[in-house]
Amino acid sequence: MVYITSWDDFVEKSVQLFRADPEKTRYGMKYRHCDGKLVLKVTDDRECIKFKTDQAQDAKKMEKLNNIFFTLMARGPEADISEVSGKDQVEAQPAKKGRGRKQ
Amino acid sequence: MGSEVRLQPDPFLNELTNMFERTTEKGSVWVTLKHSSDKSKVQRNKMKTCGEKIEYRCLVRATDGKKTISTLVGPKDHQRFQASYATILKARMTALRKRERKDKRKAADSDKKEDSKIRSTASKTTN
């Protein structure tokens, strides 16, 4: 089991693991409000990677990873995730409005 | 572990919110996402040999260590689900440390109350 310190590496590795074995790979999150700690885990039962944090900004980043996984899992491992973004993405387009989703 | 309760997506989200509420003082919430076709291996193999397409879904499980709930999210509802899910997390995961602003107007530690009030209204508008 490996704790990955770079968020981007964690994301990249997670997607890799999933695409290599979409049936087995699962993505989990553990949140402890009392400790203010968040741990993410991706495993295919052979490899296991984790990311832990106590930073609010990482929760925002996690949102994007959540969306990536929802897309991959509900649409298939070949789904295009280049458009996936969190709600408050700083980069590129300011939101694909028109989805009708306000607060 | 107790048995898992399968719910429709919306009741699942409600119950997930309750789980967060119940675990503010102590305890954890675990949420797991996994690909699922919700069919047994035998069924899946049968479908594969018939050339039938298996529709994949996202299985979402949540537990607080005592109670476990799950739901299946398909390609048609995953965007709505993920948006609601994000809203819940945002509202509930408030114990994480906020980053200190680099452009501090006031010196560190003085009168944080005023500052954080302004900051929180400001952050609401970035949606």
mmCIF file of C-alpha atoms in Angstrom, chain A:
data_model
loop_
_atom_site.group_PDB
_atom_site.id
_atom_site.type_symbol
_atom_site.label_atom_id
_atom_site.label_comp_id
_atom_site.label_asym_id
_atom_site.label_seq_id
_atom_site.Cartn_x
_atom_site.Cartn_y
_atom_site.Cartn_z
ATOM 1 C CA MET A 1 0.000 0.000 0.000
ATOM 2 C CA VAL A 2 1.402 3.309 -1.016
ATOM 3 C CA TYR A 3 0.587 6.813 0.153
ATOM 4 C CA ILE A 4 0.963 9.172 -2.759
ATOM 5 C CA THR A 5 1.806 12.749 -1.947
ATOM 6 C CA SER A 6 1.206 14.392 -5.295
ATOM 7 C CA TRP A 7 -2.439 14.857 -6.084
ATOM 8 C CA ASP A 8 -1.908 14.758 -9.826
ATOM 9 C CA ASP A 9 0.038 11.534 -9.550
ATOM 10 C CA PHE A 10 -2.694 10.061 -7.451
ATOM 11 C CA VAL A 11 -5.324 10.939 -10.034
ATOM 12 C CA GLU A 12 -3.281 9.638 -12.912
ATOM 13 C CA LYS A 13 -2.494 6.393 -11.167
ATOM 14 C CA SER A 14 -6.110 5.947 -10.111
ATOM 15 C CA VAL A 15 -7.412 6.266 -13.632
ATOM 16 C CA GLN A 16 -4.698 3.919 -14.864
ATOM 17 C CA LEU A 17 -5.628 1.296 -12.317
ATOM 18 C CA PHE A 18 -9.261 1.594 -13.193
ATOM 19 C CA ARG A 19 -8.774 1.353 -16.909
ATOM 20 C CA ALA A 20 -6.527 -1.665 -16.477
ATOM 21 C CA ASP A 21 -9.163 -3.480 -14.452
ATOM 22 C CA PRO A 22 -12.564 -1.781 -14.484
ATOM 23 C CA GLU A 23 -14.308 -4.700 -12.854
ATOM 24 C CA LYS A 24 -12.171 -4.905 -9.756
ATOM 25 C CA THR A 25 -10.967 -1.398 -9.162
ATOM 26 C CA ARG A 26 -12.775 0.556 -6.536
ATOM 27 C CA TYR A 27 -12.388 4.062 -5.228
ATOM 28 C CA GLY A 28 -13.056 4.802 -1.620
ATOM 29 C CA MET A 29 -13.112 7.785 0.633
ATOM 30 C CA LYS A 30 -13.030 7.949 4.393
ATOM 31 C CA TYR A 31 -13.908 11.130 6.168
ATOM 32 C CA ARG A 32 -13.546 11.813 9.854
ATOM 33 C CA HIS A 33 -15.153 15.036 10.882
ATOM 34 C CA CYS A 34 -13.886 14.779 14.442
ATOM 35 C CA ASP A 35 -10.286 14.641 13.236
ATOM 36 C CA GLY A 36 -10.729 16.756 10.151
ATOM 37 C CA LYS A 37 -9.113 14.046 8.061
ATOM 38 C CA LEU A 38 -9.836 12.694 4.630
ATOM 39 C CA VAL A 39 -8.284 9.570 3.124
ATOM 40 C CA LEU A 40 -8.793 8.396 -0.428
ATOM 41 C CA LYS A 41 -8.013 4.911 -1.563
ATOM 42 C CA VAL A 42 -7.964 3.227 -4.950
ATOM 43 C CA THR A 43 -7.322 -0.465 -5.242
ATOM 44 C CA ASP A 44 -7.766 -3.348 -7.635
ATOM 45 C CA ASP A 45 -7.046 -5.823 -4.848
ATOM 46 C CA ARG A 46 -3.498 -6.156 -6.061
ATOM 47 C CA GLU A 47 -2.207 -2.644 -5.876
ATOM 48 C CA CYS A 48 -3.436 -0.091 -3.431
ATOM 49 C CA ILE A 49 -2.770 3.613 -3.455
ATOM 50 C CA LYS A 50 -3.868 6.152 -0.923
ATOM 51 C CA PHE A 51 -3.949 9.868 -0.510
ATOM 52 C CA LYS A 52 -4.534 11.546 2.798
ATOM 53 C CA THR A 53 -5.142 15.120 3.709
ATOM 54 C CA ASP A 54 -6.559 17.540 6.199
ATOM 55 C CA GLN A 55 -6.819 20.416 3.739
ATOM 56 C CA ALA A 56 -10.073 21.852 2.498
ATOM 57 C CA GLN A 57 -8.552 22.581 -0.884
ATOM 58 C CA ASP A 58 -8.007 18.861 -1.408
ATOM 59 C CA ALA A 59 -11.692 18.254 -0.903
ATOM 60 C CA LYS A 60 -12.266 20.496 -3.867
ATOM 61 C CA LYS A 61 -9.795 18.548 -5.931
ATOM 62 C CA MET A 62 -11.440 15.346 -4.835
ATOM 63 C CA GLU A 63 -14.679 16.550 -6.304
ATOM 64 C CA LYS A 64 -13.140 16.399 -9.728
ATOM 65 C CA LEU A 65 -11.818 12.914 -9.105
ATOM 66 C CA ASN A 66 -15.258 11.858 -7.911
ATOM 67 C CA ASN A 67 -16.712 13.102 -11.156
ATOM 68 C CA ILE A 68 -14.080 11.305 -13.147
ATOM 69 C CA PHE A 69 -14.912 8.044 -11.450
ATOM 70 C CA PHE A 70 -18.644 8.504 -11.741
ATOM 71 C CA THR A 71 -18.172 9.063 -15.442
ATOM 72 C CA LEU A 72 -15.864 6.102 -15.913
ATOM 73 C CA MET A 73 -17.994 3.770 -13.888
ATOM 74 C CA ALA A 74 -21.368 4.755 -15.183
ATOM 75 C CA ARG A 75 -20.388 5.192 -18.791
ATOM 76 C CA GLY A 76 -17.553 2.750 -19.191
ATOM 77 C CA PRO A 77 -13.769 2.796 -18.919
ATOM 78 C CA GLU A 78 -13.370 4.302 -22.360
ATOM 79 C CA ALA A 79 -15.486 7.306 -21.503
ATOM 80 C CA ASP A 80 -13.986 10.655 -22.262
ATOM 81 C CA ILE A 81 -12.990 12.348 -19.057
ATOM 82 C CA SER A 82 -11.154 15.288 -20.485
ATOM 83 C CA GLU A 83 -14.240 17.394 -20.027
ATOM 84 C CA VAL A 84 -14.887 16.365 -16.479
ATOM 85 C CA SER A 85 -14.507 19.130 -14.027
ATOM 86 C CA GLY A 86 -15.434 20.003 -10.533
ATOM 87 C CA LYS A 87 -17.945 22.700 -9.883
ATOM 88 C CA ASP A 88 -15.453 25.342 -9.010
ATOM 89 C CA GLN A 89 -12.722 24.695 -11.493
ATOM 90 C CA VAL A 90 -10.308 27.538 -11.776
ATOM 91 C CA GLU A 91 -8.954 26.561 -15.159
ATOM 92 C CA ALA A 92 -10.550 26.758 -18.592
ATOM 93 C CA GLN A 93 -14.226 27.431 -19.108
ATOM 94 C CA PRO A 94 -16.184 28.938 -16.298
ATOM 95 C CA ALA A 95 -18.714 26.164 -15.998
ATOM 96 C CA LYS A 96 -20.812 24.550 -18.614
ATOM 97 C CA LYS A 97 -23.887 26.464 -17.805
ATOM 98 C CA GLY A 98 -27.197 25.357 -19.072
ATOM 99 C CA ARG A 99 -27.286 22.155 -17.172
ATOM 100 C CA GLY A 100 -29.833 23.907 -15.099
ATOM 101 C CA ARG A 101 -27.959 23.211 -11.942
ATOM 102 C CA LYS A 102 -27.749 26.101 -9.576
ATOM 103 C CA GLN A 103 -26.625 25.887 -6.005
#
